[in-house]
Each structure stands twice: as structure tokens, then as C-alpha cells.
């Protein structure tokens, strides 16, 4: 096996809070963004792209606060190619110990046509904006958006201009997920060979997963000479998402024999942050998702189980502990005490203060009364479901549903809304529809249901169901989640959770709503 040197270190640039959060419906609250940034910093991410400061007051505030709080990571903000964006970005990141400005412009023929600039005008704009950014900050990343569909000679020309103007990292985005591994490697190799000054900067790769090749393309780019991978937790991102951090990091760790590169990520933190991102973004992780999917380490078929019992390496190429899954799934039940719960939650990455533990313990006991065995997944669902409850505007007090084999179903419901209790009965086409109609008649709103998803947390008829609901109101999108052994109750709570989030958003006018379209590069 080839030994690695500093030259073989791959820098991890996480853009969950920018490119990931940009995904429709994945909007996070301010507090959630701070929490995710802290987890990213703790797991050893080198650079955190914390947001797009000009996009809204909320983005600016989040980037500024993350910049002030970060411990070791470089904090980066995104800016289009104009002085206003760049100045706003600098204002947001400047209080970080290690600030970076990331400025970009679309360079492919299709993207050049949007601001109606010819090649020379665009080259001049790149020179001017990168120079301006470099006069503010010593750490500048520049991206030619849609680089993989840009003519090679023009790409070389603009990369050279950006380097001469002071860019320290050149990122090569595959904005529409169009490239393939060999091409991805060759493109970086070509740039490093042809562009004067290329050896003075770090080349980065930023891939999207439209053809399912983002991880392969990112790793190939590293083979071609890139030393920064841009990625998101769970591959969160627009359309088919971005390169998944956990996939590239684990691929480099497990296959160091053929890819002699390394990252400084503490991989045992992967599961915890994956769950938190799934929870706060409202984008559940697909069961068979590599590394972090529920089934990624499950060996159910008889042959596999037999092999695993004899020697776990028979079917496992990495240990569950390497990604932060506890080796044993110690089951809790109604006789388990507070200490056992605390220790289990700590294993799962939740460090609770005494008063928080008290509250969770009550909910754990309620669950254990209804469900004989409480698994890790149940506790995670419990933690995720209980998050916003304390200060909610709308609270579910009581729900009774009558289901017959014929005729409409009926839901009798009592809610507390803004401190006042009210009740109603509503019918619907099925118990969930009746329940949602009852909420609507008690709390009038214009939000449209965009997505309704149910998953069983564990096996068995007493399993909890987790429900995700996505709702849209005047351009604001909110996702609600809940879990319960009763699917209809979980549905009601998830629906109410989404309405509560929309309520908060309405209160902070403009804070979460994007005021500019980041793709508008004119
Ligand atoms: O995909 C893309 O091109 C981007 C740029 C802003 C880097 O996200
Ligand atoms: Zn992107």
C-alpha cells in the first residue's frame, strides 16, 4: 500500500447549509443551522459554506453567527460576481478566525447568455470581482459555474484570470450532474497541466448527482489532482442532490489501498450528523442509502447472517462503529431507568441537560408503556419528534378517529391554538384526511400539502411510524415530522408541526424567504 503524505490530504468543504439548504423544502431555522455548523466543525470538516449572505437577512445572520462561533473550520459565504454580493459576504464572514469568500459566475455558453456578456466582457468581470474580493479577504474561492459544459480553452483562460486576480482555490462545478468519472479526472488534470499558476492554488470538485455519479466523479477528480471535495451530509441538495460527504470520506478511508488519499474527518460522527440533517431538513434518508441508510449494515438473509456470525468481514467492508453506529443495539423497556436512558442517548449522540432528560424520560416512559421494546431507532424518532413542542403555537390535545369499512371516516379533535382550546369533528376520505380536515377547520390556513410520507421505525405491529409532511404557503416551505405508535396521531402531529414552522416563518417576515435568486448572475 502506498503511504500518504500531506500532498494526499483531501480537504472537505461542506455545503449542506448552502447548496443543501437551497433544495426546495430543506429550509432550516436559524437555530438548526447553528447546530449543524457546530456538528460539522466537531467532526473535522475543513471548510463550512454557511450560506449565501445576500440572499436574505436570515442567511446573513446565520453566516455571521456561524463565523463568530466556529472553532476550527474555515467559514465561507457565497457571492455572485458583483461587488454588492461580495461586500455583503465579507461582512458576514469577516468575524471568523478563518474567513473565505466564494464567488462564482456561469461560464458555459448557456450561462454566458443569461447576463448577455461576451467572452471578453465576462473575463473582465471575473478579473474585477476576484480582485475586489481578494482586496477584502486573503482566502478566495472562485467557481466557473457549469464548468463541465464550458469550452476548454475558455475555461483555461478564465481560471488563469481568477488565479492572477488572487483566487486561492479554484472550484470546478459539475452544476447539472452531467460529467462522468474519466472526464471528471481528465478535466482537472488538463487544467493543472495547462493553466499557468495552477500549482499555486488548490483545485476543488463540486458535483451534483443527476446521473447518480456524484461520488464517483468527485473521487475521479481527486485522482486527476483536485484536493478539495465539496459535498453535503446525506447528499442533500437540489434535484438529485450533491456529492454525499459520508460516501466520499468512507470511500477514501476504506479503499486507501487504491486511492492513497486521506481526510481529517472523524468518521464516528457521521451517523449522528446524518440523523440531525435528515431531521431538520425534513429529507429522510433512503433505507438503502450507502453508509447512512437504515439497511446499510443490516444483514438479513440467512447466508449473510451465518457468514457474519462466523466472521463479520465476510460481508462487511467497514465496521458499524466506524460511522458511529453502536455495535450492540441494547434494547430499553418500561423498567429501564433514567441512567440507562441517558447512557443510550449519549451513545446516539444526544447529550442532554438534566431538565431535558427529565422531559425525554417522561415521553420515553409513555412510549415504553405502549411498546414492549424500545430500540435505538425509536429513541431517535422520539428525540426528533419532541423538538419544537415546548413553545408551539398549535398543540394537539386530543384526537379520536372513527374508521368504518364504508362511508367517510370521522376525526374528533381538540387543539390549543395560541393558548385557547377549541374542538371540532370533521370527516374525510380516510382517517388521515379526516384528521387534516379537522386541523383545517380549527386553524384556517392557505398552506398546501406538498408531501406526505410514512415510515415504520422498526418492525412489528407495535412499531412507531414516523411521518414527514411538507407544506407550502406563499413561497415559504416547511417540513413537519413526528413519530407515534399510532400512524394517525403521528400524521396529525407532523401536520401541526409543519403549520407551527410556517407560523414562525410568517412572524419573521423575509427572514427565511430568499430575496434574490442565486442563479440570477447578471
Ligand atoms: O452547482 C454549482 O455550480 C454551485 C456553484 C455556486 C458553485 O453550487
Ligand atoms: Zn452546486
Short mmCIF file of C-alpha atoms and ligand atoms in Angstrom, two decimals:
data_model
loop_
_atom_site.label_atom_id
_atom_site.label_comp_id
_atom_site.label_asym_id
_atom_site.label_seq_id
_atom_site.Cartn_x
_atom_site.Cartn_y
_atom_site.Cartn_z
CA UNK A 1 0.00 0.00 0.00
CA UNK A 2 1.29 3.46 -0.90
CA UNK A 3 1.87 5.71 2.13
CA UNK A 4 0.18 9.09 2.13
CA UNK A 5 1.84 12.47 2.53
CA UNK A 6 0.45 15.97 3.05
CA UNK A 7 0.03 16.22 -0.72
CA UNK A 8 -2.51 13.43 -0.47
CA UNK A 9 -4.74 15.17 2.05
CA UNK A 10 -8.17 15.92 0.67
CA UNK A 11 -9.86 18.96 2.15
CA UNK A 12 -13.56 18.52 2.91
CA UNK A 13 -15.74 21.51 2.05
CA UNK A 14 -19.27 21.02 3.34
CA UNK A 15 -22.09 22.95 1.69
CA UNK A 16 -25.08 21.39 3.49
CA UNK A 17 -26.02 24.84 4.81
CA UNK A 18 -25.79 26.49 1.39
CA UNK A 19 -26.29 24.15 -1.58
CA UNK A 20 -28.12 21.62 0.61
CA UNK A 21 -30.39 24.12 2.29
CA UNK A 22 -31.16 25.65 -1.12
CA UNK A 23 -33.04 22.47 -2.00
CA UNK A 24 -36.79 23.28 -2.09
CA UNK A 25 -38.32 22.26 1.23
CA UNK A 26 -35.00 21.80 3.05
CA UNK A 27 -35.07 25.23 4.69
CA UNK A 28 -33.65 25.16 8.22
CA UNK A 29 -34.30 27.51 11.08
CA UNK A 30 -31.56 29.77 12.43
CA UNK A 31 -31.00 27.57 15.47
CA UNK A 32 -30.87 24.44 13.33
CA UNK A 33 -28.22 25.99 11.11
CA UNK A 34 -26.09 26.88 14.14
CA UNK A 35 -26.43 23.36 15.47
CA UNK A 36 -25.48 21.72 12.16
CA UNK A 37 -22.48 24.06 11.79
CA UNK A 38 -21.28 23.08 15.26
CA UNK A 39 -21.60 19.37 14.43
CA UNK A 40 -19.71 19.88 11.15
CA UNK A 41 -16.94 21.74 12.98
CA UNK A 42 -16.75 18.98 15.61
CA UNK A 43 -16.47 16.22 13.02
CA UNK A 44 -13.43 17.90 11.43
CA UNK A 45 -14.90 19.45 8.29
CA UNK A 46 -12.21 21.81 6.95
CA UNK A 47 -14.47 24.41 5.35
CA UNK A 48 -18.14 25.11 6.07
CA UNK A 49 -20.06 27.00 3.42
CA UNK A 50 -22.54 28.53 5.83
CA UNK A 51 -24.88 30.28 3.41
CA UNK A 52 -25.40 32.95 0.80
CA UNK A 53 -25.37 36.21 2.78
CA UNK A 54 -27.02 38.48 0.18
CA UNK A 55 -29.96 36.08 -0.25
CA UNK A 56 -31.86 37.24 2.84
CA UNK A 57 -31.47 38.78 6.28
CA UNK A 58 -31.81 35.27 7.70
CA UNK A 59 -28.93 33.92 5.60
CA UNK A 60 -26.74 36.88 6.55
CA UNK A 61 -27.45 36.44 10.25
CA UNK A 62 -26.81 32.71 10.13
CA UNK A 63 -23.48 33.07 8.29
CA UNK A 64 -22.34 35.86 10.65
CA UNK A 65 -23.18 33.90 13.76
CA UNK A 66 -21.59 30.71 12.48
CA UNK A 67 -18.49 32.75 11.58
CA UNK A 68 -18.27 34.11 15.12
CA UNK A 69 -18.78 30.74 16.79
CA UNK A 70 -16.70 28.39 14.65
CA UNK A 71 -13.82 26.70 16.41
CA UNK A 72 -11.54 25.28 13.76
CA UNK A 73 -13.28 25.25 10.39
CA UNK A 74 -12.84 27.92 7.74
CA UNK A 75 -16.20 29.71 7.35
CA UNK A 76 -17.17 30.53 3.82
CA UNK A 77 -20.02 32.52 2.30
CA UNK A 78 -21.24 32.53 -1.29
CA UNK A 79 -21.38 35.61 -3.52
CA UNK A 80 -22.32 36.18 -7.15
CA UNK A 81 -19.90 38.10 -9.36
CA UNK A 82 -20.75 41.61 -8.26
CA UNK A 83 -19.33 43.97 -5.66
CA UNK A 84 -22.59 44.19 -3.66
CA UNK A 85 -22.74 40.43 -3.10
CA UNK A 86 -19.05 40.22 -2.30
CA UNK A 87 -19.17 43.10 0.22
CA UNK A 88 -22.20 41.57 1.95
CA UNK A 89 -20.48 38.20 2.04
CA UNK A 90 -17.35 39.71 3.57
CA UNK A 91 -19.44 41.48 6.22
CA UNK A 92 -20.93 38.13 7.16
CA UNK A 93 -17.71 36.07 7.33
CA UNK A 94 -15.17 38.65 8.48
CA UNK A 95 -15.53 37.83 12.18
CA UNK A 96 -14.48 34.25 11.64
CA UNK A 97 -10.91 33.40 12.63
CA UNK A 98 -10.64 31.84 9.18
CA UNK A 99 -12.93 33.57 6.68
CA UNK A 100 -13.34 32.68 2.99
CA UNK A 101 -15.30 34.38 0.20
CA UNK A 102 -16.61 32.08 -2.53
CA UNK A 103 -17.58 33.96 -5.68
CA UNK A 104 -18.89 32.41 -8.87
CA UNK A 105 -20.20 33.08 -12.35
CA UNK A 106 -21.67 30.77 -15.00
CA UNK A 107 -19.08 30.34 -17.77
CA UNK A 108 -20.67 27.82 -20.17
CA UNK A 109 -22.29 29.16 -23.37
CA UNK A 110 -25.76 28.70 -21.86
CA UNK A 111 -24.84 30.57 -18.70
CA UNK A 112 -22.95 33.33 -20.54
CA UNK A 113 -26.14 34.05 -22.45
CA UNK A 114 -28.08 34.90 -19.25
CA UNK A 115 -26.29 38.15 -18.39
CA UNK A 116 -25.68 38.62 -22.12
CA UNK A 117 -21.91 39.03 -21.75
CA UNK A 118 -19.47 38.06 -24.47
CA UNK A 119 -16.34 36.13 -23.57
CA UNK A 120 -14.18 39.23 -23.16
CA UNK A 121 -16.73 41.08 -21.04
CA UNK A 122 -17.13 38.07 -18.78
CA UNK A 123 -13.34 37.68 -18.47
CA UNK A 124 -13.12 41.32 -17.40
CA UNK A 125 -15.90 40.86 -14.85
CA UNK A 126 -14.10 37.84 -13.37
CA UNK A 127 -10.89 39.83 -13.10
CA UNK A 128 -12.63 42.77 -11.41
CA UNK A 129 -14.73 40.79 -8.95
CA UNK A 130 -11.99 38.38 -7.86
CA UNK A 131 -9.60 41.33 -7.43
CA UNK A 132 -12.23 43.12 -5.33
CA UNK A 133 -12.80 40.02 -3.17
CA UNK A 134 -9.07 39.49 -2.70
CA UNK A 135 -8.66 43.08 -1.51
CA UNK A 136 -11.08 42.22 1.30
CA UNK A 137 -10.01 38.69 2.23
CA UNK A 138 -6.88 36.56 1.85
CA UNK A 139 -8.81 33.35 1.20
CA UNK A 140 -10.79 33.43 -2.06
CA UNK A 141 -12.54 30.59 -3.81
CA UNK A 142 -13.67 31.13 -7.37
CA UNK A 143 -16.06 28.90 -9.33
CA UNK A 144 -16.88 28.87 -13.05
CA UNK A 145 -20.43 27.55 -12.71
CA UNK A 146 -21.29 24.82 -15.23
CA UNK A 147 -17.55 24.30 -15.77
CA UNK A 148 -18.09 20.81 -17.16
CA UNK A 149 -20.04 22.28 -20.10
CA UNK A 150 -17.65 25.20 -20.69
CA UNK A 151 -15.31 25.18 -23.72
CA UNK A 152 -11.89 24.00 -22.52
CA UNK A 153 -9.92 26.88 -23.99
CA UNK A 154 -12.26 29.43 -22.39
CA UNK A 155 -12.21 27.57 -19.08
CA UNK A 156 -8.38 27.67 -19.07
CA UNK A 157 -8.47 31.37 -19.88
CA UNK A 158 -10.87 32.33 -17.05
CA UNK A 159 -9.21 30.06 -14.48
CA UNK A 160 -5.89 31.77 -15.26
CA UNK A 161 -7.52 35.20 -14.85
CA UNK A 162 -9.01 34.21 -11.50
CA UNK A 163 -5.67 32.89 -10.24
CA UNK A 164 -3.85 36.05 -11.34
CA UNK A 165 -6.54 38.17 -9.65
CA UNK A 166 -5.89 36.39 -6.35
CA UNK A 167 -8.11 33.30 -6.09
CA UNK A 168 -6.56 30.72 -3.77
CA UNK A 169 -8.97 27.85 -4.53
CA UNK A 170 -10.42 27.10 -7.97
CA UNK A 171 -13.59 25.06 -7.77
CA UNK A 172 -14.77 23.18 -10.86
CA UNK A 173 -18.53 22.62 -10.55
CA UNK A 174 -20.47 19.99 -12.42
CA UNK A 175 -23.56 22.09 -11.83
CA UNK A 176 -26.06 19.89 -13.66
CA UNK A 177 -24.54 16.49 -12.84
CA UNK A 178 -23.51 15.91 -16.45
CA UNK A 179 -19.94 14.65 -16.29
CA UNK A 180 -18.65 11.08 -15.88
CA UNK A 181 -15.65 9.77 -13.89
CA UNK A 182 -12.99 9.64 -16.63
CA UNK A 183 -13.99 13.05 -17.95
CA UNK A 184 -14.01 14.49 -14.42
CA UNK A 185 -10.43 13.32 -13.79
CA UNK A 186 -9.24 14.50 -17.21
CA UNK A 187 -10.73 17.97 -16.80
CA UNK A 188 -8.86 18.66 -13.57
CA UNK A 189 -5.67 17.13 -14.98
CA UNK A 190 -5.95 19.29 -18.11
CA UNK A 191 -6.42 22.47 -16.06
CA UNK A 192 -3.47 21.70 -13.80
CA UNK A 193 -1.24 20.97 -16.80
CA UNK A 194 -2.28 23.90 -18.98
CA UNK A 195 -3.11 26.86 -16.75
CA UNK A 196 -0.12 28.99 -15.70
CA UNK A 197 -0.09 29.34 -11.89
CA UNK A 198 -2.24 26.23 -11.36
CA UNK A 199 0.31 24.76 -8.96
CA UNK A 200 -0.15 27.77 -6.66
CA UNK A 201 -3.82 27.03 -5.92
CA UNK A 202 -6.00 24.18 -4.67
CA UNK A 203 -8.39 22.67 -7.21
CA UNK A 204 -11.80 21.65 -5.88
CA UNK A 205 -14.53 19.43 -7.29
CA UNK A 206 -18.24 20.17 -6.80
CA UNK A 207 -20.55 17.52 -8.24
CA UNK A 208 -24.28 17.08 -8.49
CA UNK A 209 -25.90 13.67 -8.62
CA UNK A 210 -28.33 13.91 -11.55
CA UNK A 211 -26.91 10.77 -13.17
CA UNK A 212 -26.03 9.10 -9.87
CA UNK A 213 -22.29 9.68 -10.43
CA UNK A 214 -21.51 12.50 -7.98
CA UNK A 215 -19.40 10.37 -5.63
CA UNK A 216 -17.55 8.62 -8.48
CA UNK A 217 -16.96 11.94 -10.25
CA UNK A 218 -15.61 13.59 -7.08
CA UNK A 219 -13.21 10.72 -6.38
CA UNK A 220 -12.08 10.72 -10.01
CA UNK A 221 -11.43 14.46 -9.79
CA UNK A 222 -9.16 13.74 -6.82
CA UNK A 223 -7.29 11.19 -8.96
CA UNK A 224 -6.95 13.98 -11.52
CA UNK A 225 -5.37 16.32 -8.96
CA UNK A 226 -8.22 18.01 -7.06
CA UNK A 227 -7.58 18.25 -3.33
CA UNK A 228 -10.88 19.69 -2.14
CA UNK A 229 -14.19 17.86 -2.36
CA UNK A 230 -17.41 19.83 -2.00
CA UNK A 231 -20.22 17.80 -0.54
CA UNK A 232 -23.24 17.71 1.74
CA UNK A 233 -24.45 15.45 4.52
CA UNK A 234 -26.76 12.72 3.14
CA UNK A 235 -26.11 14.19 -0.34
CA UNK A 236 -28.73 16.85 0.43
CA UNK A 237 -29.14 19.31 -2.43
CA UNK A 238 -31.27 20.48 -5.30
CA UNK A 239 -32.76 17.91 -7.70
CA UNK A 240 -30.84 14.65 -7.15
CA UNK A 241 -28.56 16.33 -4.63
CA UNK A 242 -24.83 16.91 -4.19
CA UNK A 243 -21.95 14.54 -3.53
CA UNK A 244 -22.59 12.87 -0.17
CA UNK A 245 -19.89 13.67 2.39
CA UNK A 246 -20.19 10.29 4.09
CA UNK A 247 -19.70 8.43 0.80
CA UNK A 248 -16.50 10.16 -0.34
CA UNK A 249 -14.99 10.17 3.15
CA UNK A 250 -15.68 6.47 3.74
CA UNK A 251 -14.59 5.51 0.22
CA UNK A 252 -11.24 7.19 0.83
CA UNK A 253 -10.94 5.52 4.23
CA UNK A 254 -11.93 2.02 3.16
CA UNK A 255 -10.12 1.98 -0.21
CA UNK A 256 -6.87 3.70 0.78
CA UNK A 257 -5.15 0.77 -0.94
CA UNK A 258 -6.15 2.00 -4.38
CA UNK A 259 -6.88 5.66 -3.56
CA UNK A 260 -3.96 6.82 -1.44
CA UNK A 261 -5.63 9.97 -0.11
CA UNK A 262 -6.98 10.87 3.30
CA UNK A 263 -9.29 13.34 5.05
CA UNK A 264 -9.28 14.57 8.63
CA UNK A 265 -12.93 13.71 9.22
CA UNK A 266 -13.81 11.91 12.45
CA UNK A 267 -15.98 9.29 10.78
CA UNK A 268 -17.54 8.13 14.05
CA UNK A 269 -19.59 11.35 14.00
CA UNK A 270 -21.20 10.54 10.65
CA UNK A 271 -24.39 8.79 11.82
CA UNK A 272 -25.27 11.44 14.34
CA UNK A 273 -24.97 14.36 11.94
CA UNK A 274 -26.75 12.38 9.22
CA UNK A 275 -29.74 11.91 11.53
CA UNK A 276 -29.76 15.54 12.56
CA UNK A 277 -29.64 16.77 8.97
CA UNK A 278 -32.43 14.36 7.98
CA UNK A 279 -34.49 15.62 10.87
CA UNK A 280 -34.02 19.36 10.47
CA UNK A 281 -34.20 19.34 6.66
CA UNK A 282 -37.21 17.02 6.60
CA UNK A 283 -35.49 14.89 3.93
CA UNK A 284 -35.47 11.33 5.27
CA UNK A 285 -32.54 9.09 4.36
CA UNK A 286 -33.40 6.37 1.86
CA UNK A 287 -33.26 2.95 3.60
CA UNK A 288 -30.63 1.52 1.27
CA UNK A 289 -28.54 4.72 1.08
CA UNK A 290 -24.79 3.95 1.19
CA UNK A 291 -23.18 4.41 4.63
CA UNK A 292 -26.07 6.07 6.47
CA UNK A 293 -29.15 4.18 5.26
CA UNK A 294 -31.07 2.12 7.82
CA UNK A 295 -30.14 -1.05 5.93
CA UNK A 296 -26.51 -0.17 5.18
CA UNK A 297 -25.24 -2.50 7.92
CA UNK A 298 -28.21 -4.87 8.15
CA UNK A 299 -27.55 -8.44 7.09
CA UNK A 300 -30.90 -10.16 6.89
CA UNK A 301 -30.58 -13.06 4.50
CA UNK A 302 -29.78 -16.41 6.10
CA UNK A 303 -26.50 -16.84 4.22
CA UNK A 304 -25.31 -13.38 5.20
CA UNK A 305 -26.22 -13.84 8.87
CA UNK A 306 -24.41 -17.14 9.03
CA UNK A 307 -21.31 -15.63 7.47
CA UNK A 308 -21.47 -12.58 9.72
CA UNK A 309 -21.66 -14.67 12.85
CA UNK A 310 -18.56 -16.62 11.83
CA UNK A 311 -16.57 -13.60 10.71
CA UNK A 312 -18.02 -10.10 10.26
CA UNK A 313 -15.56 -9.36 7.45
CA UNK A 314 -17.36 -11.92 5.29
CA UNK A 315 -19.89 -9.32 4.22
CA UNK A 316 -18.83 -6.11 5.98
CA UNK A 317 -16.22 -3.85 4.41
CA UNK A 318 -16.39 -1.36 7.27
CA UNK A 319 -17.40 -1.67 10.90
CA UNK A 320 -20.64 -0.02 12.06
CA UNK A 321 -18.62 1.72 14.81
CA UNK A 322 -16.50 3.44 12.12
CA UNK A 323 -19.51 5.56 11.18
CA UNK A 324 -20.82 5.95 14.72
CA UNK A 325 -23.34 3.12 14.90
CA UNK A 326 -23.17 1.37 18.24
CA UNK A 327 -22.13 -2.25 17.83
CA UNK A 328 -24.89 -3.53 20.08
CA UNK A 329 -28.49 -2.47 19.81
CA UNK A 330 -29.23 -2.65 23.55
CA UNK A 331 -33.00 -2.60 23.87
CA UNK A 332 -34.67 -0.46 26.56
CA UNK A 333 -38.10 -1.15 28.04
CA UNK A 334 -40.52 0.15 30.64
CA UNK A 335 -38.27 -0.93 33.51
CA UNK A 336 -35.24 0.95 32.21
CA UNK A 337 -34.24 3.84 34.41
CA UNK A 338 -33.05 7.36 33.75
CA UNK A 339 -29.35 6.40 33.85
CA UNK A 340 -29.82 3.73 31.17
CA UNK A 341 -31.74 6.21 29.01
CA UNK A 342 -29.06 8.89 29.46
CA UNK A 343 -26.28 6.48 28.54
CA UNK A 344 -28.16 5.20 25.50
CA UNK A 345 -28.89 8.72 24.30
CA UNK A 346 -25.23 9.64 24.75
CA UNK A 347 -24.28 6.68 22.53
CA UNK A 348 -26.68 8.02 19.95
CA UNK A 349 -25.07 11.47 20.09
CA UNK A 350 -27.58 13.29 22.31
CA UNK A 351 -26.03 14.95 25.36
CA UNK A 352 -28.92 16.24 27.42
CA UNK A 353 -29.02 18.62 30.33
CA UNK A 354 -30.85 17.27 33.43
CA UNK A 355 -34.08 19.18 32.73
CA UNK A 356 -34.12 17.98 29.11
CA UNK A 357 -33.55 14.41 30.24
CA UNK A 358 -36.47 14.73 32.64
CA UNK A 359 -38.78 15.70 29.80
CA UNK A 360 -37.48 13.00 27.45
CA UNK A 361 -37.76 10.40 30.23
CA UNK A 362 -41.48 11.11 30.61
CA UNK A 363 -42.01 10.66 26.88
CA UNK A 364 -39.83 7.54 26.89
CA UNK A 365 -41.96 6.01 29.65
CA UNK A 366 -45.15 6.79 27.73
CA UNK A 367 -43.68 5.07 24.70
CA UNK A 368 -42.40 2.08 26.69
CA UNK A 369 -45.89 1.61 28.12
CA UNK A 370 -47.26 1.22 24.61
CA UNK A 371 -44.32 -0.61 23.08
CA UNK A 372 -42.57 -3.51 24.81
CA UNK A 373 -39.13 -2.97 23.36
CA UNK A 374 -37.69 0.44 22.66
CA UNK A 375 -34.93 0.32 20.03
CA UNK A 376 -32.31 2.91 19.07
CA UNK A 377 -34.49 3.96 16.12
CA UNK A 378 -37.44 4.55 18.48
CA UNK A 379 -35.35 6.81 20.68
CA UNK A 380 -34.05 8.75 17.70
CA UNK A 381 -37.62 9.20 16.46
CA UNK A 382 -38.64 10.29 19.96
CA UNK A 383 -35.85 12.86 20.10
CA UNK A 384 -36.64 14.18 16.64
CA UNK A 385 -40.37 14.36 17.28
CA UNK A 386 -40.09 16.24 20.53
CA UNK A 387 -38.07 19.15 19.34
CA UNK A 388 -40.40 22.08 18.86
CA UNK A 389 -43.14 21.06 21.27
CA UNK A 390 -42.37 23.41 24.14
CA UNK A 391 -43.28 26.76 22.57
CA UNK A 392 -45.69 25.64 19.89
CA UNK A 393 -48.49 27.94 18.74
CA UNK A 394 -50.74 24.96 17.93
CA UNK A 395 -50.80 21.95 20.25
CA UNK A 396 -52.71 18.71 19.77
CA UNK A 397 -54.64 17.83 22.95
CA UNK A 398 -56.98 15.07 21.86
CA UNK A 399 -57.72 13.04 18.76
CA UNK A 400 -60.31 10.30 18.26
CA UNK A 401 -60.84 8.73 14.88
CA UNK A 402 -63.72 6.51 13.85
CA UNK A 403 -62.94 4.23 10.93
CA UNK A 404 -65.59 2.12 9.26
CA UNK A 405 -65.24 -0.05 6.18
CA UNK A 406 -67.83 2.10 4.43
CA UNK A 407 -68.61 5.78 4.48
CA UNK A 408 -66.41 8.72 5.35
CA UNK A 409 -64.08 8.48 8.34
CA UNK A 410 -64.54 10.89 11.21
CA UNK A 411 -61.99 12.70 13.39
CA UNK A 412 -62.89 14.44 16.67
CA UNK A 413 -60.13 16.79 17.70
CA UNK A 414 -59.19 19.31 20.37
CA UNK A 415 -56.36 21.77 19.78
CA UNK A 416 -54.89 24.59 21.82
CA UNK A 417 -54.16 27.48 19.48
CA UNK A 418 -52.34 30.49 20.90
CA UNK A 419 -53.35 29.37 24.40
CA UNK A 420 -57.07 28.86 23.60
CA UNK A 421 -58.66 25.47 23.43
CA UNK A 422 -61.18 24.55 20.72
CA UNK A 423 -62.73 21.33 19.43
CA UNK A 424 -64.33 20.08 16.24
CA UNK A 425 -65.41 16.99 14.34
CA UNK A 426 -64.56 16.54 10.66
CA UNK A 427 -64.98 13.83 8.07
CA UNK A 428 -62.67 12.82 5.24
CA UNK A 429 -61.67 10.25 2.72
CA UNK A 430 -59.75 8.06 5.17
CA UNK A 431 -58.61 8.71 8.75
CA UNK A 432 -55.65 10.92 7.82
CA UNK A 433 -57.75 13.10 5.51
CA UNK A 434 -60.41 13.45 8.24
CA UNK A 435 -57.69 14.42 10.73
CA UNK A 436 -56.15 17.05 8.46
CA UNK A 437 -59.65 18.44 7.74
CA UNK A 438 -60.23 18.76 11.47
CA UNK A 439 -56.99 20.75 11.85
CA UNK A 440 -58.02 22.96 8.92
CA UNK A 441 -61.40 23.73 10.40
CA UNK A 442 -59.85 24.70 13.75
CA UNK A 443 -56.90 26.58 12.28
CA UNK A 444 -57.65 28.18 8.93
CA UNK A 445 -54.66 28.46 6.64
CA UNK A 446 -53.67 28.64 2.96
CA UNK A 447 -50.84 26.15 3.14
CA UNK A 448 -50.82 23.37 0.55
CA UNK A 449 -49.74 19.87 1.34
CA UNK A 450 -46.83 19.00 -0.97
CA UNK A 451 -45.65 15.73 0.52
CA UNK A 452 -46.92 13.15 3.00
CA UNK A 453 -44.66 10.21 3.85
CA UNK A 454 -44.94 7.41 6.40
CA UNK A 455 -42.14 5.08 7.51
CA UNK A 456 -42.18 2.31 10.08
CA UNK A 457 -39.33 2.96 12.53
CA UNK A 458 -38.84 -0.71 13.47
CA UNK A 459 -40.56 -3.99 12.70
CA UNK A 460 -43.77 -5.37 14.26
CA UNK A 461 -47.34 -4.17 14.56
CA UNK A 462 -46.48 -2.07 17.62
CA UNK A 463 -43.75 -0.23 15.66
CA UNK A 464 -43.73 3.54 15.69
CA UNK A 465 -44.48 5.34 12.46
CA UNK A 466 -42.53 8.43 11.53
CA UNK A 467 -44.47 10.82 9.37
CA UNK A 468 -42.99 13.67 7.29
CA UNK A 469 -45.22 16.38 5.91
CA UNK A 470 -44.11 19.19 3.60
CA UNK A 471 -46.29 22.27 3.22
CA UNK A 472 -46.06 25.40 1.13
CA UNK A 473 -47.57 28.80 1.89
CA UNK A 474 -46.83 31.91 -0.22
CA UNK A 475 -43.44 30.59 -1.30
CA UNK A 476 -42.44 29.50 2.21
CA UNK A 477 -41.92 25.79 2.59
CA UNK A 478 -41.88 23.97 5.92
CA UNK A 479 -41.45 20.34 6.81
CA UNK A 480 -43.02 18.77 9.86
CA UNK A 481 -42.13 15.43 11.39
CA UNK A 482 -43.47 13.28 14.16
CA UNK A 483 -43.46 9.71 15.42
CA UNK A 484 -46.02 7.66 17.29
CA UNK A 485 -47.17 4.07 17.59
CA UNK A 486 -50.44 5.34 16.09
CA UNK A 487 -49.94 6.40 12.47
CA UNK A 488 -52.88 8.82 12.51
CA UNK A 489 -51.62 10.57 15.66
CA UNK A 490 -48.14 10.81 14.11
CA UNK A 491 -49.74 12.29 10.97
CA UNK A 492 -51.69 14.87 12.96
CA UNK A 493 -48.59 15.89 14.92
CA UNK A 494 -46.42 16.12 11.79
CA UNK A 495 -49.04 18.26 10.05
CA UNK A 496 -49.31 20.54 13.09
CA UNK A 497 -45.52 20.67 13.35
CA UNK A 498 -45.31 21.96 9.75
CA UNK A 499 -48.01 24.56 10.46
CA UNK A 500 -46.13 25.71 13.57
CA UNK A 501 -42.98 26.15 11.50
CA UNK A 502 -44.87 28.17 8.89
CA UNK A 503 -46.31 30.25 11.73
CA UNK A 504 -42.80 31.09 12.97
CA UNK A 505 -41.68 31.89 9.45
CA UNK A 506 -44.60 34.24 8.86
CA UNK A 507 -43.63 36.05 12.05
CA UNK A 508 -40.11 36.65 10.83
CA UNK A 509 -41.11 38.27 7.54
CA UNK A 510 -38.42 37.87 4.95
CA UNK A 511 -36.02 36.14 7.27
CA UNK A 512 -36.31 32.75 5.71
CA UNK A 513 -37.58 33.78 2.34
CA UNK A 514 -34.94 34.29 -0.30
CA UNK A 515 -34.97 37.82 -1.62
CA UNK A 516 -32.71 37.12 -4.57
CA UNK A 517 -32.42 34.25 -6.93
CA UNK A 518 -28.85 32.98 -6.61
CA UNK A 519 -28.94 31.78 -10.19
CA UNK A 520 -29.60 35.29 -11.44
CA UNK A 521 -25.98 36.08 -12.21
CA UNK A 522 -26.44 39.33 -14.13
O1 LIG B 1 -23.50 23.75 -8.56
C1 LIG B 1 -22.92 24.84 -8.65
O2 LIG B 1 -22.43 25.24 -9.71
C2 LIG B 1 -22.82 25.66 -7.46
C3 LIG B 1 -21.93 26.86 -7.56
C4 LIG B 1 -22.50 28.05 -6.89
C5 LIG B 1 -20.58 26.51 -7.05
O3 LIG B 1 -23.37 25.33 -6.44
ZN1 LIG B 2 -23.98 23.17 -6.54
#
